[in-house]
Amino acid sequence: MRRPPLDGLLVADFSRVLAGPLCTQLLGDHGARVIKVEDPRGGDETRRWGPPFLDGISTYFLAVNRNKESLTLDLKTDAGRALAQALIRRADIVVDNFLPAQRADLLGDVHALNPRAIHCSISGFDADTAEAATPGYDLLAQAGTGLMSITGEADGEPMKIGVALADVLTAHHAFGAIGSALYARERDGQGARLEVSLFSSTLASLVNVSQAALATGDEARRFGNEHASIVPYQLFHGSDRPFAIGVGTDRQFAALCRAIERPELATAYATNTRRVEHRGTLVPLLDAIFRTRPAEHWLTRLRQEAVPVSLVQGVLEALRSEPGKVLLANIEHPLLGRYETVSNPVRVDGARFVIRSAPPSLGEHTEAIVSELRASPTAGR
């Protein structure tokens, strides 16, 4: 594989938990050198989040901290702040998720220290809102943005997504913004101050749901495993297990009707508008048909007619499936030995990024990095 796209760039990572560490892991996957700055009194909180643990190491921490070096600094001391600022002077990218007052106290003015740095601050809420000093948590972002209100059964309780999606969305928004800022720096020679909040990232990710609410003036509602605007686009049950069908076009619905040998339905419900209007009649009819045979029977028939369909799989089942296995990689860990992980999904020229190192132990690289910083503390780029 050719040289990774971010090879040669240095990231000073002052973030912890999920959104920030996932963003910096993506930067590391793309070739950047990532120095993870941690409090010597325990480090990143996710080191202690569990079970599950793998031989005493949190699987949560393992998920988002590969390709990094760990530097322990006490940012509440003059010596710790001096070393942090020496690192900032050398960095191409600085990522943090401190509250505003903490950021000023612990890091100082990043751009006064290094005008060419791309400084990305990840927060709970935007700086120009009354909630700017409020800590952000994924659950609260899902609740406050309406994501929970549109998730779950129509007549049930609002439901959070089964993974910390607000954090994940924020990480990817931050990663994309950093990439754009790096390109702009190459063009203009200037660094940038970036701000990405959990609330704004999650709210912006509601896409068609938020646009519909604005256009109609109606509050969005839950549809369970159905879709507000497309039918049938939902979960059904075979006689043994559930599966999902995504019929996005009228042509695909006609193909579905051929697969279930009910051609008259293609005429009675020819358009998506009609299917949405009459979902209360059509969906129970389809469900009754699908419950007569095993799910694999319907997958075979529907795929023969090019109807989009999938089994509802468990996470481990998906990881062990044929398309899932290509995403698995092995990491050599100095304490754990070899273990499996999920690799970066991007391919460059057909090849995946190489995982260069396992998630570090707390302070594993402190001595070497401190020596490096003291040897050249002001070598800003």
mmCIF file of C-alpha atoms in Angstrom:
data_model
loop_
_atom_site.group_PDB
_atom_site.id
_atom_site.type_symbol
_atom_site.label_atom_id
_atom_site.label_comp_id
_atom_site.label_asym_id
_atom_site.label_seq_id
_atom_site.Cartn_x
_atom_site.Cartn_y
_atom_site.Cartn_z
ATOM 1 C CA MET A 1 0.000 0.000 0.000
ATOM 2 C CA ARG A 2 1.209 3.523 -0.716
ATOM 3 C CA ARG A 3 2.041 6.000 2.044
ATOM 4 C CA PRO A 4 -1.026 6.658 4.262
ATOM 5 C CA PRO A 5 -2.676 10.012 3.520
ATOM 6 C CA LEU A 6 -1.951 11.600 6.922
ATOM 7 C CA ASP A 7 1.524 10.129 7.405
ATOM 8 C CA GLY A 8 3.857 12.764 8.848
ATOM 9 C CA LEU A 9 1.167 14.708 10.710
ATOM 10 C CA LEU A 10 1.172 14.951 14.499
ATOM 11 C CA VAL A 11 -2.025 14.921 16.563
ATOM 12 C CA ALA A 12 -2.111 16.137 20.162
ATOM 13 C CA ASP A 13 -5.139 14.331 21.592
ATOM 14 C CA PHE A 14 -6.463 15.801 24.843
ATOM 15 C CA SER A 15 -9.845 14.062 24.533
ATOM 16 C CA ARG A 16 -11.299 11.130 26.398
ATOM 17 C CA VAL A 17 -14.279 8.729 26.434
ATOM 18 C CA LEU A 18 -15.708 8.309 22.901
ATOM 19 C CA ALA A 19 -16.316 11.147 20.414
ATOM 20 C CA GLY A 20 -12.812 12.622 20.653
ATOM 21 C CA PRO A 21 -10.910 9.317 20.908
ATOM 22 C CA LEU A 22 -12.840 7.862 17.956
ATOM 23 C CA CYS A 23 -12.026 10.950 15.894
ATOM 24 C CA THR A 24 -8.324 10.702 16.737
ATOM 25 C CA GLN A 25 -8.330 6.948 16.093
ATOM 26 C CA LEU A 26 -9.627 7.695 12.605
ATOM 27 C CA LEU A 27 -6.776 10.174 12.173
ATOM 28 C CA GLY A 28 -4.352 7.496 13.384
ATOM 29 C CA ASP A 29 -5.852 4.912 11.037
ATOM 30 C CA HIS A 30 -5.193 7.322 8.176
ATOM 31 C CA GLY A 31 -1.531 7.477 9.145
ATOM 32 C CA ALA A 32 -1.169 10.380 11.583
ATOM 33 C CA ARG A 33 0.932 10.051 14.702
ATOM 34 C CA VAL A 34 -1.462 10.433 17.643
ATOM 35 C CA ILE A 35 -0.205 11.292 21.124
ATOM 36 C CA LYS A 36 -2.969 10.692 23.653
ATOM 37 C CA VAL A 37 -2.505 12.937 26.682
ATOM 38 C CA GLU A 38 -3.959 11.376 29.833
ATOM 39 C CA ASP A 39 -4.248 12.256 33.491
ATOM 40 C CA PRO A 40 -1.713 10.153 35.439
ATOM 41 C CA ARG A 41 -4.438 9.496 38.059
ATOM 42 C CA GLY A 42 -6.205 6.809 36.020
ATOM 43 C CA GLY A 43 -6.190 8.146 32.481
ATOM 44 C CA ASP A 44 -9.139 7.986 30.103
ATOM 45 C CA GLU A 45 -12.319 7.040 31.976
ATOM 46 C CA THR A 46 -13.081 4.251 29.525
ATOM 47 C CA ARG A 47 -10.043 2.320 30.785
ATOM 48 C CA ARG A 48 -12.311 1.442 33.721
ATOM 49 C CA TRP A 49 -15.611 0.998 31.874
ATOM 50 C CA GLY A 50 -16.759 -2.582 32.055
ATOM 51 C CA PRO A 51 -17.373 -5.397 32.122
ATOM 52 C CA PRO A 52 -16.619 -6.728 29.650
ATOM 53 C CA PHE A 53 -12.856 -6.726 30.052
ATOM 54 C CA LEU A 54 -10.297 -8.699 28.081
ATOM 55 C CA ASP A 55 -7.812 -9.979 30.647
ATOM 56 C CA GLY A 56 -8.464 -6.888 32.740
ATOM 57 C CA ILE A 57 -8.427 -4.365 29.885
ATOM 58 C CA SER A 58 -11.674 -2.580 28.998
ATOM 59 C CA THR A 59 -13.065 -3.593 25.615
ATOM 60 C CA TYR A 60 -14.572 -0.095 25.390
ATOM 61 C CA PHE A 61 -11.076 1.426 25.567
ATOM 62 C CA LEU A 62 -9.724 -1.116 23.088
ATOM 63 C CA ALA A 63 -12.390 -0.131 20.547
ATOM 64 C CA VAL A 64 -11.284 3.480 20.002
ATOM 65 C CA ASN A 65 -7.624 3.876 20.975
ATOM 66 C CA ARG A 66 -5.450 1.907 18.553
ATOM 67 C CA ASN A 67 -2.592 3.596 16.671
ATOM 68 C CA LYS A 68 -1.878 5.960 19.572
ATOM 69 C CA GLU A 69 0.867 6.698 22.078
ATOM 70 C CA SER A 70 -0.006 7.441 25.717
ATOM 71 C CA LEU A 71 1.584 10.440 27.459
ATOM 72 C CA THR A 72 0.597 11.090 31.085
ATOM 73 C CA LEU A 73 0.650 14.745 32.152
ATOM 74 C CA ASP A 74 -0.878 16.515 35.129
ATOM 75 C CA LEU A 75 -2.299 19.579 33.401
ATOM 76 C CA LYS A 76 -3.072 21.165 36.781
ATOM 77 C CA THR A 77 0.649 21.680 37.385
ATOM 78 C CA ASP A 78 2.947 24.209 35.735
ATOM 79 C CA ALA A 79 5.278 21.443 34.559
ATOM 80 C CA GLY A 80 2.440 19.462 33.007
ATOM 81 C CA ARG A 81 1.017 22.498 31.210
ATOM 82 C CA ALA A 82 4.464 23.467 29.931
ATOM 83 C CA LEU A 83 4.927 20.037 28.359
ATOM 84 C CA ALA A 84 1.396 20.119 26.931
ATOM 85 C CA GLN A 85 2.116 23.479 25.336
ATOM 86 C CA ALA A 86 5.392 22.174 23.939
ATOM 87 C CA LEU A 87 3.396 19.373 22.324
ATOM 88 C CA ILE A 88 0.833 21.848 20.962
ATOM 89 C CA ARG A 89 3.603 23.918 19.381
ATOM 90 C CA ARG A 90 4.698 20.870 17.410
ATOM 91 C CA ALA A 91 1.258 19.526 16.530
ATOM 92 C CA ASP A 92 -0.551 19.775 13.234
ATOM 93 C CA ILE A 93 -3.881 18.893 14.880
ATOM 94 C CA VAL A 94 -5.083 19.448 18.449
ATOM 95 C CA VAL A 95 -8.253 17.719 19.647
ATOM 96 C CA ASP A 96 -9.878 18.247 23.032
ATOM 97 C CA ASN A 97 -13.249 17.839 24.718
ATOM 98 C CA PHE A 98 -12.783 20.102 27.731
ATOM 99 C CA LEU A 99 -15.460 22.489 28.928
ATOM 100 C CA PRO A 100 -14.629 26.074 27.820
ATOM 101 C CA ALA A 101 -13.243 27.214 31.169
ATOM 102 C CA GLN A 102 -11.178 24.049 31.537
ATOM 103 C CA ARG A 103 -9.800 24.446 28.010
ATOM 104 C CA ALA A 104 -8.531 27.945 28.724
ATOM 105 C CA ASP A 105 -6.996 26.933 32.065
ATOM 106 C CA LEU A 106 -5.394 23.677 30.954
ATOM 107 C CA LEU A 107 -4.318 24.356 27.370
ATOM 108 C CA GLY A 108 -4.124 28.134 27.054
ATOM 109 C CA ASP A 109 -4.596 29.741 23.637
ATOM 110 C CA VAL A 110 -3.787 27.004 21.143
ATOM 111 C CA HIS A 111 -3.465 29.357 18.180
ATOM 112 C CA ALA A 112 -1.241 31.780 20.048
ATOM 113 C CA LEU A 113 1.029 28.801 20.659
ATOM 114 C CA ASN A 114 0.781 27.415 17.135
ATOM 115 C CA PRO A 115 -1.019 29.480 14.466
ATOM 116 C CA ARG A 116 -0.816 26.620 11.915
ATOM 117 C CA ALA A 117 -2.559 24.104 14.154
ATOM 118 C CA ILE A 118 -5.986 22.715 13.338
ATOM 119 C CA HIS A 119 -7.657 22.925 16.769
ATOM 120 C CA CYS A 120 -10.860 20.909 17.041
ATOM 121 C CA SER A 121 -12.884 21.262 20.228
ATOM 122 C CA ILE A 122 -15.615 18.685 20.809
ATOM 123 C CA SER A 123 -18.332 19.752 23.233
ATOM 124 C CA GLY A 124 -21.830 18.954 24.372
ATOM 125 C CA PHE A 125 -23.316 22.191 23.015
ATOM 126 C CA ASP A 126 -22.143 25.010 20.758
ATOM 127 C CA ALA A 127 -20.201 27.891 22.337
ATOM 128 C CA ASP A 128 -22.814 30.479 21.342
ATOM 129 C CA THR A 129 -25.626 28.789 23.285
ATOM 130 C CA ALA A 130 -26.705 29.137 26.894
ATOM 131 C CA GLU A 131 -25.728 25.488 27.448
ATOM 132 C CA ALA A 132 -22.109 25.987 26.355
ATOM 133 C CA ALA A 133 -20.726 25.156 29.814
ATOM 134 C CA THR A 134 -22.943 22.079 30.213
ATOM 135 C CA PRO A 135 -21.161 18.704 29.951
ATOM 136 C CA GLY A 136 -22.288 16.587 27.018
ATOM 137 C CA TYR A 137 -23.250 12.926 27.152
ATOM 138 C CA ASP A 138 -24.474 10.697 24.361
ATOM 139 C CA LEU A 139 -27.687 9.740 26.149
ATOM 140 C CA LEU A 140 -28.580 13.383 26.734
ATOM 141 C CA ALA A 141 -27.802 14.277 23.118
ATOM 142 C CA GLN A 142 -30.061 11.485 21.899
ATOM 143 C CA ALA A 143 -32.779 12.686 24.272
ATOM 144 C CA GLY A 144 -32.439 16.411 23.653
ATOM 145 C CA THR A 145 -32.256 16.332 19.853
ATOM 146 C CA GLY A 146 -35.366 14.232 19.323
ATOM 147 C CA LEU A 147 -33.489 11.114 18.234
ATOM 148 C CA MET A 148 -34.934 9.130 21.143
ATOM 149 C CA SER A 149 -38.422 10.460 20.413
ATOM 150 C CA ILE A 150 -38.396 8.924 16.915
ATOM 151 C CA THR A 151 -36.838 5.624 18.015
ATOM 152 C CA GLY A 152 -38.834 2.699 19.398
ATOM 153 C CA GLU A 153 -42.266 1.222 18.866
ATOM 154 C CA ALA A 154 -44.992 3.651 17.847
ATOM 155 C CA ASP A 155 -46.962 3.086 21.058
ATOM 156 C CA GLY A 156 -43.937 2.498 23.304
ATOM 157 C CA GLU A 157 -41.431 4.614 25.198
ATOM 158 C CA PRO A 158 -38.822 6.757 23.430
ATOM 159 C CA MET A 159 -35.731 4.594 23.033
ATOM 160 C CA LYS A 160 -32.024 5.291 22.750
ATOM 161 C CA ILE A 161 -30.030 3.695 19.948
ATOM 162 C CA GLY A 162 -28.136 0.558 21.025
ATOM 163 C CA VAL A 163 -24.736 2.217 20.515
ATOM 164 C CA ALA A 164 -23.561 5.715 21.509
ATOM 165 C CA LEU A 165 -24.547 7.074 18.124
ATOM 166 C CA ALA A 166 -24.424 10.770 19.050
ATOM 167 C CA ASP A 167 -20.762 10.350 19.978
ATOM 168 C CA VAL A 168 -20.020 8.363 16.824
ATOM 169 C CA LEU A 169 -21.727 10.927 14.576
ATOM 170 C CA THR A 170 -19.817 13.743 16.280
ATOM 171 C CA ALA A 171 -16.517 11.904 15.821
ATOM 172 C CA HIS A 172 -17.123 11.566 12.099
ATOM 173 C CA HIS A 173 -18.200 15.204 11.712
ATOM 174 C CA ALA A 174 -15.014 16.243 13.514
ATOM 175 C CA PHE A 175 -12.847 13.950 11.392
ATOM 176 C CA GLY A 176 -14.325 15.355 8.179
ATOM 177 C CA ALA A 177 -13.943 18.957 9.341
ATOM 178 C CA ILE A 178 -10.297 18.349 10.257
ATOM 179 C CA GLY A 179 -9.645 16.901 6.803
ATOM 180 C CA SER A 180 -11.164 19.977 5.156
ATOM 181 C CA ALA A 181 -9.163 22.300 7.404
ATOM 182 C CA LEU A 182 -5.930 20.493 6.545
ATOM 183 C CA TYR A 183 -6.646 20.994 2.847
ATOM 184 C CA ALA A 184 -7.380 24.683 3.448
ATOM 185 C CA ARG A 185 -4.105 25.019 5.354
ATOM 186 C CA GLU A 186 -2.196 23.604 2.402
ATOM 187 C CA ARG A 187 -3.900 26.189 0.194
ATOM 188 C CA ASP A 188 -3.832 29.227 2.492
ATOM 189 C CA GLY A 189 -1.137 28.440 5.057
ATOM 190 C CA GLN A 190 -3.443 29.078 8.021
ATOM 191 C CA GLY A 191 -4.626 26.895 10.862
ATOM 192 C CA ALA A 192 -8.252 26.770 11.980
ATOM 193 C CA ARG A 193 -10.441 26.702 15.060
ATOM 194 C CA LEU A 194 -13.084 24.003 14.711
ATOM 195 C CA GLU A 195 -16.018 23.388 17.006
ATOM 196 C CA VAL A 196 -18.201 20.281 16.868
ATOM 197 C CA SER A 197 -20.916 19.583 19.434
ATOM 198 C CA LEU A 198 -22.819 16.420 20.238
ATOM 199 C CA PHE A 199 -26.130 18.284 20.152
ATOM 200 C CA SER A 200 -25.591 19.924 16.767
ATOM 201 C CA SER A 201 -24.049 16.831 15.163
ATOM 202 C CA THR A 202 -26.940 14.642 16.259
ATOM 203 C CA LEU A 203 -29.631 17.147 15.320
ATOM 204 C CA ALA A 204 -28.065 17.714 11.893
ATOM 205 C CA SER A 205 -28.012 13.946 11.358
ATOM 206 C CA LEU A 206 -31.807 13.676 11.545
ATOM 207 C CA VAL A 207 -31.802 14.726 7.844
ATOM 208 C CA ASN A 208 -35.205 13.959 6.269
ATOM 209 C CA VAL A 209 -36.963 13.722 9.644
ATOM 210 C CA SER A 210 -35.963 17.244 10.710
ATOM 211 C CA GLN A 211 -36.692 18.646 7.246
ATOM 212 C CA ALA A 212 -40.172 17.133 7.291
ATOM 213 C CA ALA A 213 -40.860 18.598 10.743
ATOM 214 C CA LEU A 214 -39.782 22.066 9.597
ATOM 215 C CA ALA A 215 -41.782 21.886 6.376
ATOM 216 C CA THR A 216 -45.010 20.562 7.863
ATOM 217 C CA GLY A 217 -44.962 22.056 11.340
ATOM 218 C CA ASP A 218 -45.839 18.600 12.695
ATOM 219 C CA GLU A 219 -43.849 16.909 15.438
ATOM 220 C CA ALA A 220 -41.969 13.822 14.206
ATOM 221 C CA ARG A 221 -43.183 10.523 15.612
ATOM 222 C CA ARG A 222 -42.011 6.959 16.069
ATOM 223 C CA PHE A 223 -42.673 4.275 13.490
ATOM 224 C CA GLY A 224 -40.939 1.345 15.185
ATOM 225 C CA ASN A 225 -39.328 -0.795 12.504
ATOM 226 C CA GLU A 226 -41.375 0.844 9.761
ATOM 227 C CA HIS A 227 -40.504 3.919 7.698
ATOM 228 C CA ALA A 228 -42.435 7.179 7.773
ATOM 229 C CA SER A 229 -42.380 7.665 3.995
ATOM 230 C CA ILE A 230 -41.672 4.276 2.370
ATOM 231 C CA VAL A 231 -43.692 1.033 2.485
ATOM 232 C CA PRO A 232 -42.695 -1.760 2.822
ATOM 233 C CA TYR A 233 -39.409 -0.746 4.400
ATOM 234 C CA GLN A 234 -39.295 -2.593 7.683
ATOM 235 C CA LEU A 235 -38.912 -5.776 9.674
ATOM 236 C CA PHE A 236 -41.004 -8.863 8.930
ATOM 237 C CA HIS A 237 -41.037 -12.320 10.504
ATOM 238 C CA GLY A 238 -40.416 -15.623 8.836
ATOM 239 C CA SER A 239 -41.649 -18.728 10.598
ATOM 240 C CA ASP A 240 -38.298 -18.945 12.440
ATOM 241 C CA ARG A 241 -36.639 -15.513 12.611
ATOM 242 C CA PRO A 242 -37.043 -11.879 11.548
ATOM 243 C CA PHE A 243 -35.716 -10.288 8.395
ATOM 244 C CA ALA A 244 -35.834 -6.799 6.875
ATOM 245 C CA ILE A 245 -37.095 -5.679 3.484
ATOM 246 C CA GLY A 246 -36.252 -2.327 1.915
ATOM 247 C CA VAL A 247 -38.524 -1.636 -1.050
ATOM 248 C CA GLY A 248 -37.508 1.797 -2.296
ATOM 249 C CA THR A 249 -39.197 1.804 -5.712
ATOM 250 C CA ASP A 250 -42.485 0.743 -7.291
ATOM 251 C CA ARG A 251 -40.545 -1.635 -9.526
ATOM 252 C CA GLN A 252 -39.088 -3.363 -6.484
ATOM 253 C CA PHE A 253 -42.563 -3.733 -5.004
ATOM 254 C CA ALA A 254 -43.766 -5.407 -8.191
ATOM 255 C CA ALA A 255 -40.780 -7.754 -7.906
ATOM 256 C CA LEU A 256 -41.707 -8.508 -4.269
ATOM 257 C CA CYS A 257 -45.222 -9.427 -5.379
ATOM 258 C CA ARG A 258 -43.776 -11.861 -7.904
ATOM 259 C CA ALA A 259 -41.570 -13.384 -5.211
ATOM 260 C CA ILE A 260 -44.548 -14.072 -2.929
ATOM 261 C CA GLU A 261 -46.756 -15.086 -5.885
ATOM 262 C CA ARG A 262 -49.310 -12.358 -5.242
ATOM 263 C CA PRO A 263 -49.285 -10.321 -8.496
ATOM 264 C CA GLU A 264 -52.638 -8.694 -7.727
ATOM 265 C CA LEU A 265 -50.994 -6.722 -4.897
ATOM 266 C CA ALA A 266 -48.716 -5.012 -7.420
ATOM 267 C CA THR A 267 -51.825 -3.548 -9.015
ATOM 268 C CA ALA A 268 -53.738 -2.751 -5.839
ATOM 269 C CA TYR A 269 -50.730 -1.011 -4.246
ATOM 270 C CA ALA A 270 -48.884 0.126 -7.343
ATOM 271 C CA THR A 271 -47.424 3.383 -5.990
ATOM 272 C CA ASN A 272 -45.486 4.145 -2.848
ATOM 273 C CA THR A 273 -47.967 6.888 -1.967
ATOM 274 C CA ARG A 274 -50.800 4.375 -1.999
ATOM 275 C CA ARG A 275 -48.771 1.889 0.037
ATOM 276 C CA VAL A 276 -48.001 4.531 2.669
ATOM 277 C CA GLU A 277 -51.653 5.571 2.842
ATOM 278 C CA HIS A 278 -52.801 1.964 3.226
ATOM 279 C CA ARG A 279 -49.950 0.536 5.291
ATOM 280 C CA GLY A 280 -52.478 -0.571 7.919
ATOM 281 C CA THR A 281 -53.937 -3.043 5.419
ATOM 282 C CA LEU A 282 -50.893 -3.973 3.349
ATOM 283 C CA VAL A 283 -48.318 -4.596 6.091
ATOM 284 C CA PRO A 284 -50.405 -7.140 8.084
ATOM 285 C CA LEU A 285 -51.188 -8.958 4.836
ATOM 286 C CA LEU A 286 -47.506 -9.233 3.924
ATOM 287 C CA ASP A 287 -46.574 -10.240 7.471
ATOM 288 C CA ALA A 288 -49.095 -13.100 7.424
ATOM 289 C CA ILE A 289 -47.594 -14.385 4.170
ATOM 290 C CA PHE A 290 -44.013 -14.196 5.402
ATOM 291 C CA ARG A 291 -44.796 -16.046 8.628
ATOM 292 C CA THR A 292 -45.716 -19.174 6.630
ATOM 293 C CA ARG A 293 -42.114 -19.991 5.602
ATOM 294 C CA PRO A 294 -38.615 -19.765 7.126
ATOM 295 C CA ALA A 295 -36.709 -16.533 6.633
ATOM 296 C CA GLU A 296 -34.083 -18.173 4.417
ATOM 297 C CA HIS A 297 -36.826 -19.242 2.002
ATOM 298 C CA TRP A 298 -37.914 -15.639 1.608
ATOM 299 C CA LEU A 299 -34.350 -14.366 1.316
ATOM 300 C CA THR A 300 -33.770 -16.751 -1.563
ATOM 301 C CA ARG A 301 -37.009 -15.861 -3.342
ATOM 302 C CA LEU A 302 -36.657 -12.113 -2.835
ATOM 303 C CA ARG A 303 -33.037 -12.028 -3.931
ATOM 304 C CA GLN A 304 -33.948 -13.949 -7.047
ATOM 305 C CA GLU A 305 -36.205 -11.019 -7.878
ATOM 306 C CA ALA A 306 -33.557 -8.435 -6.851
ATOM 307 C CA VAL A 307 -35.580 -7.197 -3.860
ATOM 308 C CA PRO A 308 -33.337 -5.699 -1.131
ATOM 309 C CA VAL A 309 -33.556 -7.992 1.908
ATOM 310 C CA SER A 310 -31.460 -9.027 4.907
ATOM 311 C CA LEU A 311 -31.694 -11.281 7.920
ATOM 312 C CA VAL A 312 -31.809 -9.481 11.271
ATOM 313 C CA GLN A 313 -28.495 -10.672 12.662
ATOM 314 C CA GLY A 314 -26.829 -10.421 16.033
ATOM 315 C CA VAL A 315 -23.604 -8.433 16.241
ATOM 316 C CA LEU A 316 -21.389 -11.504 16.603
ATOM 317 C CA GLU A 317 -23.342 -13.243 13.846
ATOM 318 C CA ALA A 318 -22.716 -10.239 11.573
ATOM 319 C CA LEU A 319 -19.002 -10.186 12.424
ATOM 320 C CA ARG A 320 -18.711 -13.874 11.553
ATOM 321 C CA SER A 321 -20.740 -13.555 8.351
ATOM 322 C CA GLU A 322 -19.054 -13.602 4.943
ATOM 323 C CA PRO A 323 -19.227 -9.808 4.389
ATOM 324 C CA GLY A 324 -18.433 -9.146 8.050
ATOM 325 C CA LYS A 325 -15.271 -11.245 8.171
ATOM 326 C CA VAL A 326 -13.457 -8.982 5.699
ATOM 327 C CA LEU A 327 -13.605 -6.181 8.288
ATOM 328 C CA LEU A 328 -11.883 -8.178 11.024
ATOM 329 C CA ALA A 329 -8.218 -7.744 11.854
ATOM 330 C CA ASN A 330 -5.795 -9.070 14.453
ATOM 331 C CA ILE A 331 -3.829 -6.832 16.812
ATOM 332 C CA GLU A 332 -0.737 -7.890 18.697
ATOM 333 C CA HIS A 333 -0.979 -6.513 22.238
ATOM 334 C CA PRO A 334 2.012 -6.663 24.621
ATOM 335 C CA LEU A 335 -0.204 -7.902 27.481
ATOM 336 C CA LEU A 336 -3.083 -9.641 25.715
ATOM 337 C CA GLY A 337 -1.254 -11.277 22.864
ATOM 338 C CA ARG A 338 -3.254 -11.445 19.648
ATOM 339 C CA TYR A 339 -6.906 -10.422 19.690
ATOM 340 C CA GLU A 340 -9.525 -9.652 17.056
ATOM 341 C CA THR A 341 -10.850 -6.189 16.321
ATOM 342 C CA VAL A 342 -12.938 -4.363 13.727
ATOM 343 C CA SER A 343 -10.714 -2.536 11.268
ATOM 344 C CA ASN A 344 -11.294 0.785 9.523
ATOM 345 C CA PRO A 345 -13.918 0.243 6.783
ATOM 346 C CA VAL A 346 -12.150 2.430 4.195
ATOM 347 C CA ARG A 347 -10.079 0.911 1.395
ATOM 348 C CA VAL A 348 -7.428 2.891 -0.482
ATOM 349 C CA ASP A 349 -6.486 1.408 -3.852
ATOM 350 C CA GLY A 350 -8.143 -1.804 -2.702
ATOM 351 C CA ALA A 351 -6.187 -2.096 0.559
ATOM 352 C CA ARG A 352 -7.242 -1.405 4.125
ATOM 353 C CA PHE A 353 -5.187 0.723 6.479
ATOM 354 C CA VAL A 354 -2.545 -1.113 8.484
ATOM 355 C CA ILE A 355 -3.100 -1.200 12.245
ATOM 356 C CA ARG A 356 0.298 -0.088 13.437
ATOM 357 C CA SER A 357 -0.095 -0.504 17.181
ATOM 358 C CA ALA A 358 -2.454 -1.729 19.889
ATOM 359 C CA PRO A 359 -4.160 0.699 22.281
ATOM 360 C CA PRO A 360 -1.440 1.825 24.699
ATOM 361 C CA SER A 361 -1.169 1.159 28.402
ATOM 362 C CA LEU A 362 -1.465 4.245 30.580
ATOM 363 C CA GLY A 363 1.680 6.364 30.237
ATOM 364 C CA GLU A 364 3.403 3.748 28.098
ATOM 365 C CA HIS A 365 5.268 6.342 25.995
ATOM 366 C CA THR A 366 5.640 9.146 28.546
ATOM 367 C CA GLU A 367 9.386 8.928 29.070
ATOM 368 C CA ALA A 368 10.214 8.855 25.342
ATOM 369 C CA ILE A 369 7.795 11.662 24.433
ATOM 370 C CA VAL A 370 8.921 13.927 27.290
ATOM 371 C CA SER A 371 12.534 13.483 26.204
ATOM 372 C CA GLU A 372 11.510 14.324 22.645
ATOM 373 C CA LEU A 373 9.635 17.457 23.707
ATOM 374 C CA ARG A 374 12.421 18.718 25.927
ATOM 375 C CA ALA A 375 14.916 18.206 23.116
ATOM 376 C CA SER A 376 12.882 20.379 20.737
ATOM 377 C CA PRO A 377 10.023 22.060 22.630
ATOM 378 C CA THR A 378 9.287 24.853 20.150
ATOM 379 C CA ALA A 379 9.622 23.062 16.814
ATOM 380 C CA GLY A 380 6.250 24.282 15.548
ATOM 381 C CA ARG A 381 5.296 23.550 11.961
#
